[in-house]
Short mmCIF file of C-alpha atoms and ligand atoms in Angstrom, two decimals:
data_model
loop_
_atom_site.label_atom_id
_atom_site.label_comp_id
_atom_site.label_asym_id
_atom_site.label_seq_id
_atom_site.Cartn_x
_atom_site.Cartn_y
_atom_site.Cartn_z
CA UNK A 1 -21.26 -10.86 32.35
CA UNK A 2 -24.95 -13.14 33.79
CA UNK A 3 -25.06 -15.98 31.64
CA UNK A 4 -23.02 -18.56 29.32
CA UNK A 5 -22.30 -17.64 25.82
CA UNK A 6 -21.57 -19.00 22.51
CA UNK A 7 -17.98 -17.58 20.80
CA UNK A 8 -18.13 -18.34 17.49
CA UNK A 9 -13.84 -17.55 17.27
CA UNK A 10 -12.96 -17.20 13.09
CA UNK A 11 -9.01 -17.97 12.72
CA UNK A 12 -6.87 -21.18 14.48
CA UNK A 13 -3.25 -19.22 14.57
CA UNK A 14 -2.52 -18.10 17.22
CA UNK A 15 -4.94 -15.70 18.94
CA UNK A 16 -8.00 -17.70 18.01
CA UNK A 17 -7.06 -20.76 20.24
CA UNK A 18 -5.65 -18.90 23.16
CA UNK A 19 -9.16 -16.12 22.62
CA UNK A 20 -10.67 -19.83 22.73
CA UNK A 21 -9.13 -20.50 26.47
CA UNK A 22 -9.19 -17.46 27.73
CA UNK A 23 -12.93 -16.93 26.65
CA UNK A 24 -13.87 -20.74 28.42
CA UNK A 25 -12.66 -19.08 31.76
CA UNK A 26 -14.27 -16.30 31.03
CA UNK A 27 -17.54 -18.74 31.34
CA UNK A 28 -18.53 -18.18 27.69
CA UNK A 29 -18.49 -21.58 24.96
CA UNK A 30 -15.74 -21.16 22.36
CA UNK A 31 -16.03 -22.56 19.03
CA UNK A 32 -13.21 -21.98 16.61
CA UNK A 33 -12.93 -22.44 13.02
CA UNK A 34 -10.15 -22.46 10.68
CA UNK A 35 -9.77 -22.74 6.73
CA UNK A 36 -7.16 -24.71 6.63
CA UNK A 37 -7.46 -28.09 5.93
CA UNK A 38 -5.32 -29.56 8.93
CA UNK A 39 -2.08 -28.13 10.95
CA UNK A 40 0.63 -27.01 9.29
CA UNK A 41 3.74 -27.94 9.55
CA UNK A 42 5.32 -25.86 7.91
CA UNK A 43 3.12 -22.96 8.38
CA UNK A 44 5.11 -20.08 8.59
CA UNK A 45 9.17 -19.77 9.54
CA UNK A 46 9.35 -18.62 13.56
CA UNK A 47 8.76 -15.76 14.92
CA UNK A 48 9.79 -14.01 18.05
CA UNK A 49 7.65 -14.02 21.85
CA UNK A 50 8.51 -11.75 23.56
CA UNK A 51 8.62 -11.56 27.62
CA UNK A 52 4.82 -9.85 27.39
CA UNK A 53 3.64 -12.63 25.57
CA UNK A 54 5.39 -15.36 27.64
CA UNK A 55 3.93 -13.80 30.77
CA UNK A 56 0.32 -14.68 28.29
CA UNK A 57 1.86 -18.38 27.71
CA UNK A 58 2.47 -18.88 31.07
CA UNK A 59 -1.06 -17.86 32.33
CA UNK A 60 -2.49 -20.80 29.97
CA UNK A 61 0.11 -23.13 31.32
CA UNK A 62 1.59 -23.49 28.47
CA UNK A 63 4.67 -21.35 28.83
CA UNK A 64 7.47 -23.76 29.67
CA UNK A 65 6.69 -26.05 26.25
CA UNK A 66 7.21 -23.15 24.87
CA UNK A 67 9.95 -21.63 26.48
CA UNK A 68 11.97 -25.68 26.34
CA UNK A 69 12.15 -25.72 22.65
CA UNK A 70 12.56 -22.22 21.92
CA UNK A 71 16.05 -20.39 21.98
CA UNK A 72 16.06 -18.03 24.46
CA UNK A 73 17.18 -14.72 23.11
CA UNK A 74 19.18 -11.86 24.97
CA UNK A 75 21.31 -9.87 23.12
CA UNK A 76 21.16 -8.86 18.61
CA UNK A 77 24.45 -8.37 17.61
CA UNK A 78 24.48 -5.69 14.38
CA UNK A 79 27.72 -5.79 11.65
CA UNK A 80 27.19 -4.38 8.27
CA UNK A 81 28.23 -6.46 4.88
CA UNK A 82 32.39 -5.90 5.27
CA UNK A 83 31.77 -7.75 8.47
CA UNK A 84 32.02 -4.76 10.98
CA UNK A 85 30.58 -5.29 14.11
CA UNK A 86 28.58 -1.73 14.11
CA UNK A 87 26.85 -2.74 18.01
CA UNK A 88 24.29 -4.92 19.96
CA UNK A 89 21.42 -4.36 21.93
CA UNK A 90 19.99 -6.35 24.69
CA UNK A 91 20.51 -7.46 28.27
CA UNK A 92 23.14 -10.98 28.55
CA UNK A 93 21.73 -11.62 31.47
CA UNK A 94 17.78 -11.09 31.17
CA UNK A 95 15.84 -12.31 28.41
CA UNK A 96 13.87 -10.61 26.17
CA UNK A 97 11.58 -13.18 24.97
CA UNK A 98 11.99 -16.67 23.17
CA UNK A 99 12.43 -17.46 19.76
CA UNK A 100 10.30 -20.68 18.70
CA UNK A 101 8.78 -22.49 14.75
CA UNK A 102 5.25 -20.80 14.53
CA UNK A 103 4.08 -23.86 13.99
CA UNK A 104 5.16 -25.20 17.11
CA UNK A 105 3.30 -22.17 18.87
CA UNK A 106 0.44 -22.93 17.15
CA UNK A 107 0.54 -26.60 17.83
CA UNK A 108 1.29 -26.33 21.50
CA UNK A 109 -2.38 -23.79 21.91
CA UNK A 110 -3.97 -26.44 19.66
CA UNK A 111 -3.03 -29.54 21.81
CA UNK A 112 -4.63 -27.05 24.86
CA UNK A 113 -7.88 -26.59 23.73
CA UNK A 114 -8.04 -30.18 22.81
CA UNK A 115 -7.41 -31.02 26.49
CA UNK A 116 -10.08 -28.80 27.53
CA UNK A 117 -12.33 -29.77 25.13
CA UNK A 118 -13.16 -26.78 23.32
CA UNK A 119 -13.86 -27.73 19.48
CA UNK A 120 -11.66 -26.82 16.66
CA UNK A 121 -13.03 -27.56 13.29
CA UNK A 122 -10.79 -27.67 9.95
CA UNK A 123 -11.43 -26.78 6.37
CA UNK A 124 -13.74 -23.78 7.68
CA UNK A 125 -12.91 -20.73 5.51
CA UNK A 126 -15.67 -18.11 6.71
CA UNK A 127 -17.07 -16.54 3.32
CA UNK A 128 -19.87 -14.27 5.27
CA UNK A 129 -21.58 -12.70 8.67
CA UNK A 130 -24.99 -12.41 9.08
CA UNK A 131 -26.11 -10.25 12.02
CA UNK A 132 -29.99 -11.08 13.36
CA UNK A 133 -31.52 -9.86 16.63
CA UNK A 134 -28.90 -10.94 19.52
CA UNK A 135 -27.30 -14.34 17.21
CA UNK A 136 -24.61 -13.57 14.54
CA UNK A 137 -24.56 -16.79 11.79
CA UNK A 138 -21.00 -17.23 10.35
CA UNK A 139 -20.78 -18.76 6.67
CA UNK A 140 -18.03 -21.54 5.30
CA UNK A 141 -16.78 -21.95 2.34
CA UNK A 142 -18.48 -25.37 2.33
CA UNK A 143 -21.51 -24.92 2.41
CA UNK A 144 -22.04 -24.81 6.71
CA UNK A 145 -23.00 -22.33 8.60
CA UNK A 146 -23.22 -21.96 12.50
CA UNK A 147 -24.74 -19.31 15.19
CA UNK A 148 -23.65 -17.54 18.12
CA UNK A 149 -24.07 -14.84 20.42
CA UNK A 150 -21.16 -13.49 19.56
CA UNK A 151 -18.02 -13.20 17.04
CA UNK A 152 -14.51 -13.04 16.87
CA UNK A 153 -12.37 -12.09 13.62
CA UNK A 154 -8.38 -13.94 14.84
CA UNK A 155 -8.19 -14.31 11.12
CA UNK A 156 -5.04 -12.62 10.45
CA UNK A 157 -3.73 -9.87 8.06
CA UNK A 158 -5.97 -10.30 4.99
CA UNK A 159 -9.32 -10.98 7.44
CA UNK A 160 -12.12 -11.87 6.05
CA UNK A 161 -14.07 -10.94 8.90
CA UNK A 162 -12.85 -7.71 8.58
CA UNK A 163 -14.54 -6.79 5.27
CA UNK A 164 -17.63 -8.28 6.30
CA UNK A 165 -17.77 -5.97 9.68
CA UNK A 166 -15.48 -2.94 8.36
CA UNK A 167 -16.28 -3.12 4.59
CA UNK A 168 -14.83 0.43 4.91
CA UNK A 169 -11.85 -0.11 6.33
CA UNK A 170 -7.80 1.24 4.76
CA UNK A 171 -6.53 -2.67 3.48
CA UNK A 172 -2.79 -3.60 5.27
CA UNK A 173 0.48 -1.85 3.83
CA UNK A 174 2.75 -3.63 1.40
CA UNK A 175 6.29 -2.49 3.48
CA UNK A 176 8.37 -2.42 0.78
CA UNK A 177 9.92 -5.84 1.99
CA UNK A 178 9.77 -9.04 1.68
CA UNK A 179 11.29 -12.28 4.51
CA UNK A 180 11.99 -15.38 3.29
CA UNK A 181 14.37 -17.50 5.29
CA UNK A 182 14.72 -21.48 6.46
CA UNK A 183 15.89 -23.58 9.53
CA UNK A 184 19.76 -24.92 8.68
CA UNK A 185 22.50 -26.81 9.69
CA UNK A 186 26.15 -25.52 9.24
CA UNK A 187 29.76 -28.24 10.02
CA UNK A 188 31.41 -26.66 12.77
CA UNK A 189 29.64 -23.84 13.39
CA UNK A 190 29.13 -22.85 16.92
CA UNK A 191 26.14 -22.55 19.00
CA UNK A 192 25.82 -19.39 20.64
CA UNK A 193 23.51 -19.12 23.21
CA UNK A 194 21.20 -16.24 23.52
CA UNK A 195 22.35 -14.43 20.75
CA UNK A 196 20.79 -13.18 17.72
CA UNK A 197 22.98 -12.28 14.90
CA UNK A 198 21.61 -9.64 12.05
CA UNK A 199 23.95 -8.64 8.98
CA UNK A 200 22.80 -5.18 7.52
CA UNK A 201 24.76 -6.92 4.33
CA UNK A 202 25.54 -5.31 0.79
CA UNK A 203 22.12 -5.51 -0.80
CA UNK A 204 19.90 -7.41 1.97
CA UNK A 205 19.63 -8.07 5.37
CA UNK A 206 20.50 -11.00 7.03
CA UNK A 207 19.40 -13.22 11.17
CA UNK A 208 20.21 -16.10 11.81
CA UNK A 209 20.75 -17.97 15.25
CA UNK A 210 22.23 -20.81 16.11
CA UNK A 211 20.80 -23.21 18.63
CA UNK A 212 22.57 -25.77 21.19
CA UNK A 213 21.83 -28.34 19.32
CA UNK A 214 23.28 -26.79 16.09
CA UNK A 215 20.28 -26.28 14.22
CA UNK A 216 20.42 -22.62 12.34
CA UNK A 217 17.05 -20.79 12.19
CA UNK A 218 17.94 -17.68 9.75
CA UNK A 219 15.63 -15.54 7.58
CA UNK A 220 16.04 -12.23 4.98
CA UNK A 221 14.76 -9.25 3.81
CA UNK A 222 14.97 -8.13 0.94
CA UNK A 223 13.17 -4.65 -0.52
CA UNK A 224 10.55 -5.85 -3.29
CA UNK A 225 8.63 -3.60 -6.00
CA UNK A 226 4.90 -4.29 -6.24
CA UNK A 227 2.10 -5.43 -4.13
CA UNK A 228 3.60 -9.37 -3.63
CA UNK A 229 1.18 -12.27 -2.10
CA UNK A 230 2.36 -14.70 -0.53
CA UNK A 231 0.41 -17.22 -3.43
CA UNK A 232 2.55 -15.35 -5.96
CA UNK A 233 6.06 -15.75 -4.22
CA UNK A 234 5.37 -19.48 -3.20
CA UNK A 235 5.00 -19.95 -7.59
CA UNK A 236 8.27 -19.08 -7.66
CA UNK A 237 10.54 -22.65 -8.24
CA UNK A 238 12.69 -22.87 -5.70
CA UNK A 239 16.00 -23.29 -8.02
CA UNK A 240 15.36 -19.58 -9.34
CA UNK A 241 14.91 -18.66 -5.34
CA UNK A 242 18.34 -19.33 -4.07
CA UNK A 243 19.87 -18.24 -7.26
CA UNK A 244 18.52 -15.29 -6.05
CA UNK A 245 19.27 -15.78 -2.85
CA UNK A 246 22.74 -16.77 -3.49
CA UNK A 247 23.78 -13.61 -5.87
CA UNK A 248 21.98 -11.29 -3.28
CA UNK A 249 24.86 -12.16 -0.15
CA UNK A 250 27.41 -13.43 -2.43
CA UNK A 251 29.65 -10.20 -1.55
CA UNK A 252 28.46 -10.67 2.88
CA UNK A 253 30.87 -12.26 5.21
CA UNK A 254 30.79 -15.79 6.08
CA UNK A 255 28.74 -18.08 7.33
CA UNK A 256 26.08 -16.28 5.46
CA UNK A 257 26.33 -18.30 2.29
CA UNK A 258 27.10 -21.40 3.91
CA UNK A 259 23.69 -20.97 6.25
CA UNK A 260 21.74 -20.56 2.96
CA UNK A 261 22.80 -23.45 1.24
CA UNK A 262 22.72 -25.86 3.94
CA UNK A 263 19.20 -25.03 4.36
CA UNK A 264 17.72 -28.48 5.00
CA UNK A 265 14.07 -27.80 2.80
CA UNK A 266 12.35 -25.72 0.85
CA UNK A 267 12.91 -21.79 1.00
CA UNK A 268 10.30 -20.55 2.72
CA UNK A 269 9.06 -16.94 1.57
CA UNK A 270 6.43 -14.54 2.55
CA UNK A 271 5.83 -10.44 1.53
CA UNK A 272 5.80 -8.27 4.93
CA UNK A 273 2.19 -6.09 5.20
CA UNK A 274 1.37 -4.15 8.61
CA UNK A 275 -1.69 -1.96 9.33
CA UNK A 276 -1.46 0.29 12.55
CA UNK A 277 -5.39 -0.40 13.14
CA UNK A 278 -9.01 1.09 12.01
CA UNK A 279 -10.69 3.80 14.34
CA UNK A 280 -13.44 0.55 15.04
CA UNK A 281 -12.07 -2.58 15.78
CA UNK A 282 -16.02 -3.74 16.92
CA UNK A 283 -19.96 -4.24 16.02
CA UNK A 284 -22.50 -4.96 18.62
CA UNK A 285 -22.19 -8.45 18.29
CA UNK A 286 -18.37 -8.86 17.11
CA UNK A 287 -14.85 -7.62 17.12
CA UNK A 288 -11.73 -8.10 15.77
CA UNK A 289 -8.35 -9.12 17.33
CA UNK A 290 -4.29 -9.89 16.60
CA UNK A 291 -3.55 -9.08 13.00
CA UNK A 292 -6.74 -8.89 11.84
CA UNK A 293 -6.73 -5.70 13.40
CA UNK A 294 -3.42 -4.61 14.19
CA UNK A 295 -0.80 -6.32 12.29
CA UNK A 296 2.45 -5.53 13.58
CA UNK A 297 5.99 -6.67 10.80
CA UNK A 298 8.42 -9.10 12.63
CA UNK A 299 10.52 -6.37 12.68
CA UNK A 300 10.01 -5.57 16.75
CA UNK A 301 8.87 -9.40 17.26
CA UNK A 302 5.82 -8.30 18.75
CA UNK A 303 3.05 -10.26 16.19
CA UNK A 304 1.91 -12.85 18.60
CA UNK A 305 3.18 -11.58 21.92
CA UNK A 306 0.08 -8.47 21.03
CA UNK A 307 -2.35 -11.69 19.39
CA UNK A 308 -1.92 -13.39 22.79
CA UNK A 309 -2.02 -10.13 24.95
CA UNK A 310 -5.03 -8.85 22.83
CA UNK A 311 -7.18 -12.67 23.34
CA UNK A 312 -6.37 -12.17 27.13
CA UNK A 313 -7.40 -8.59 27.84
CA UNK A 314 -10.69 -9.74 25.59
CA UNK A 315 -11.50 -12.14 27.75
CA UNK A 316 -11.52 -10.41 30.97
CA UNK A 317 -13.53 -7.68 28.66
CA UNK A 318 -16.26 -9.96 28.44
CA UNK A 319 -16.13 -11.82 32.26
CA UNK A 320 -16.37 -8.42 34.26
CA UNK A 321 -18.68 -6.08 31.59
CA UNK A 322 -22.13 -6.40 32.09
CA UNK A 323 -22.83 -6.64 28.14
CA UNK A 324 -20.93 -7.94 25.17
CA UNK A 325 -20.62 -4.54 23.34
CA UNK A 326 -19.64 -2.53 26.06
CA UNK A 327 -16.55 -4.92 26.78
CA UNK A 328 -15.76 -4.55 22.73
CA UNK A 329 -15.59 -1.02 23.77
CA UNK A 330 -13.96 -1.21 26.44
CA UNK A 331 -11.51 -4.19 25.29
CA UNK A 332 -10.52 -1.42 22.08
CA UNK A 333 -10.18 1.78 24.28
CA UNK A 334 -7.64 -0.77 26.67
CA UNK A 335 -5.67 -1.83 24.01
CA UNK A 336 -5.17 0.48 20.89
CA UNK A 337 -2.91 3.00 21.91
CA UNK A 338 -0.07 0.30 23.29
CA UNK A 339 -0.75 -1.17 19.79
CA UNK A 340 -0.49 1.68 17.26
CA UNK A 341 3.02 2.29 19.31
CA UNK A 342 4.36 -1.05 18.67
CA UNK A 343 3.43 -1.41 15.01
CA UNK A 344 5.03 2.24 14.74
CA UNK A 345 8.26 1.50 16.18
CA UNK A 346 8.50 -1.84 14.41
CA UNK A 347 8.19 0.36 11.15
CA UNK A 348 10.88 2.28 12.22
CA UNK A 349 13.45 -0.83 12.11
CA UNK A 350 11.83 -2.28 9.33
CA UNK A 351 12.93 1.26 7.39
CA UNK A 352 16.74 0.48 8.35
CA UNK A 353 16.78 -2.43 5.74
CA UNK A 354 16.49 -0.60 2.87
CA UNK A 355 19.33 1.08 2.73
CA UNK A 356 20.81 -0.60 -1.04
CA UNK A 357 22.92 2.34 -2.48
CA UNK A 358 26.25 3.06 -1.50
CA UNK A 359 25.52 6.17 -0.64
CA UNK A 360 22.47 4.93 2.06
CA UNK A 361 24.79 2.22 2.90
CA UNK A 362 27.23 4.57 3.87
CA UNK A 363 25.84 6.90 6.49
CA UNK A 364 23.42 3.98 7.41
CA UNK A 365 26.88 2.56 8.85
CA UNK A 366 27.97 6.03 9.86
CA UNK A 367 24.58 6.36 12.41
CA UNK A 368 23.54 2.88 13.63
CA UNK A 369 26.12 2.58 16.41
CA UNK A 370 24.52 5.59 17.46
CA UNK A 371 21.65 4.17 17.19
CA UNK A 372 22.49 1.08 18.87
CA UNK A 373 23.77 2.87 21.48
CA UNK A 374 20.64 4.96 22.26
CA UNK A 375 18.61 2.14 22.37
CA UNK A 376 20.44 0.66 24.43
CA UNK A 377 20.28 3.21 26.84
CA UNK A 378 16.42 3.80 26.43
CA UNK A 379 14.47 1.10 28.50
CA UNK A 380 12.16 -0.84 25.75
CA UNK A 381 10.33 -2.09 29.37
CA UNK A 382 7.07 -0.62 28.41
CA UNK A 383 7.08 -3.50 25.54
CA UNK A 384 8.15 -6.38 27.35
CA UNK A 385 7.30 -6.00 30.73
CA UNK A 386 3.47 -5.34 30.29
CA UNK A 387 1.23 -6.32 33.16
CA UNK A 388 -1.81 -8.56 32.23
CA UNK A 389 -2.50 -10.49 35.05
CA UNK A 390 -5.84 -12.91 34.57
CA UNK A 391 -7.03 -12.82 38.54
CA UNK A 392 -7.01 -9.02 38.13
CA UNK A 393 -9.95 -7.34 37.27
CA UNK A 394 -10.42 -5.00 34.52
CA UNK A 395 -11.28 -1.48 34.86
CA UNK A 396 -12.15 2.52 34.12
CA UNK A 397 -10.28 4.67 35.56
CA UNK A 398 -11.38 7.99 35.29
CA UNK A 399 -9.97 9.46 31.63
CA UNK A 400 -8.05 5.69 31.27
CA UNK A 401 -8.08 1.86 32.62
CA UNK A 402 -6.04 -0.70 33.66
CA UNK A 403 -5.94 -4.50 32.54
C1 LIG B 501 0.75 -19.94 7.28
C2 LIG B 501 1.54 -18.19 7.90
C3 LIG B 501 2.90 -18.72 8.25
C4 LIG B 501 3.27 -16.73 9.41
N1 LIG B 501 4.41 -17.35 9.23
C5 LIG B 501 5.14 -16.43 10.02
C6 LIG B 501 6.51 -16.14 10.11
O1 LIG B 501 7.42 -17.24 9.58
N2 LIG B 501 7.18 -15.18 11.32
C7 LIG B 501 6.34 -13.95 11.17
O2 LIG B 501 6.99 -13.56 12.61
N3 LIG B 501 5.14 -14.36 11.16
C8 LIG B 501 4.30 -15.33 10.69
N4 LIG B 501 3.08 -15.76 10.35
C9 LIG B 501 2.80 -14.53 11.46
C10 LIG B 501 2.41 -14.48 12.48
O3 LIG B 501 1.88 -15.87 12.88
C11 LIG B 501 0.79 -13.40 13.19
O4 LIG B 501 1.68 -12.52 12.87
C12 LIG B 501 0.98 -13.45 14.45
O5 LIG B 501 1.43 -14.54 15.11
C13 LIG B 501 -0.68 -13.03 15.62
O6 LIG B 501 -1.13 -13.99 15.66
P1 LIG B 501 -3.00 -14.59 14.54
O7 LIG B 501 -3.54 -15.21 15.17
O8 LIG B 501 -3.08 -12.75 15.06
O9 LIG B 501 -2.52 -14.28 13.30
P2 LIG B 501 -2.16 -15.51 11.76
O10 LIG B 501 -1.00 -16.14 13.21
O11 LIG B 501 -1.83 -15.50 10.66
O12 LIG B 501 -3.61 -16.65 12.20
C14 LIG B 501 -4.95 -16.14 11.04
C15 LIG B 501 -5.80 -17.75 11.48
O13 LIG B 501 -6.67 -17.75 10.32
C16 LIG B 501 -6.81 -18.87 9.27
N5 LIG B 501 -7.69 -17.82 8.44
C17 LIG B 501 -7.64 -17.10 7.18
N6 LIG B 501 -8.36 -16.67 6.96
C18 LIG B 501 -9.57 -17.20 7.33
C19 LIG B 501 -11.11 -17.63 7.22
N7 LIG B 501 -12.23 -16.82 6.03
N8 LIG B 501 -11.53 -18.49 7.56
C20 LIG B 501 -10.98 -18.68 9.20
N9 LIG B 501 -9.92 -18.80 9.10
C21 LIG B 501 -8.87 -18.39 8.60
C22 LIG B 501 -5.50 -18.47 9.18
O14 LIG B 501 -5.22 -19.77 8.12
C23 LIG B 501 -4.52 -18.53 10.69
O15 LIG B 501 -4.19 -19.69 11.13
C24 LIG B 501 2.86 -16.45 10.20
C25 LIG B 501 0.97 -16.16 10.20
C26 LIG B 501 0.84 -17.43 8.92
C27 LIG B 501 -0.99 -17.61 8.31
#
């Protein structure tokens, strides 16, 4: 890239601030525009940042802050609704990442943008985009607008930027599952460092971990018909949620009900959508990254990590390309195969969570131990050990590319 470029970054979740930080290093002038009025400390539950995502956070100098407040993930231990151990996956000697509150990950990234004097504006919900010559203009809900040299859509799964750039793009698909959960404490429940407990309950899936200080992070997944939205789930009164969830797990082993009852604030619920990706990720002046172009369901714990990888790889492409449209094309070429593989992998895990009829449950419990054994033998190194280093030049090889 030969001269300074003003980069308009739409969305201040995970991909947005990370892209701004790397683009500044690449010599651009990034500016972030976020729809929410302010950072929300209750914006979401928790998510996994895999070894691959932590590597990107280390490149930004914030990996330690996440490791310190997160929960190191080593082993996932699976039981069925009768309390029978079905197996475990993972390596007790090699963490595959950390579980962290989503709001904390966002906060750490936003604080870093502040330290690096990158402007971040809240209350800027994008409503439209206009391209003219070598410039691109973003229009916001409050009537304001801003013009830059290029634009990055980091506005999540229901991306407005995607609708503007790719009006014919297939929408995200509802996986048929909703996720709900919260933060809890249960007297006498011992911390289990490194262990995430997963229970294929009689009617729904349940996961939890107990931190050293006794705080419990928990989530449940249940099947739902239709196409619920985050808003429609939020409108369900808290008491109704509690009753539904208590009934759902009433026949499952301890400590599930104790954990739900010990939840200290509202139970947070959202529908799980995913999107395999789109044939095209960019126009000449704008590109989509993170959930805006390839949304992974949370089953594989890779949504945030892929968004972070995207941010780094995109900025390297901008740094090492002559023209911005070449950078965007190279970015798509480098990322498409990997993200599609992870979206598919995550879908395959989610499908096992749907089993609720006695016959389905019988066969799942029969097959799952074999599946877990096979998973343990099969290395997930392709997912967790993806090398993305800022100092290495991005280049195209014959028929392929390296990042
Ligand atoms: C409120 C919220 C809660 C979440 N909770 C969880 C969770 O508990 N567990 C989990 O695994 N994943 C959760 N996710 C998804 C997870 O954060 C992403 O999968 C992952 O981090 C990828 O990051 P991203 O930056 O691509 O998208 P996101 O993290 O979704 O960030 C997108 C950002 O764009 C903003 N935005 C949206 N529309 C506009 C617009 N028109 N103009 C400007 N800004 C806009 C959003 O407010 C958001 O801050 C949540 C996402 C959100 C938005």
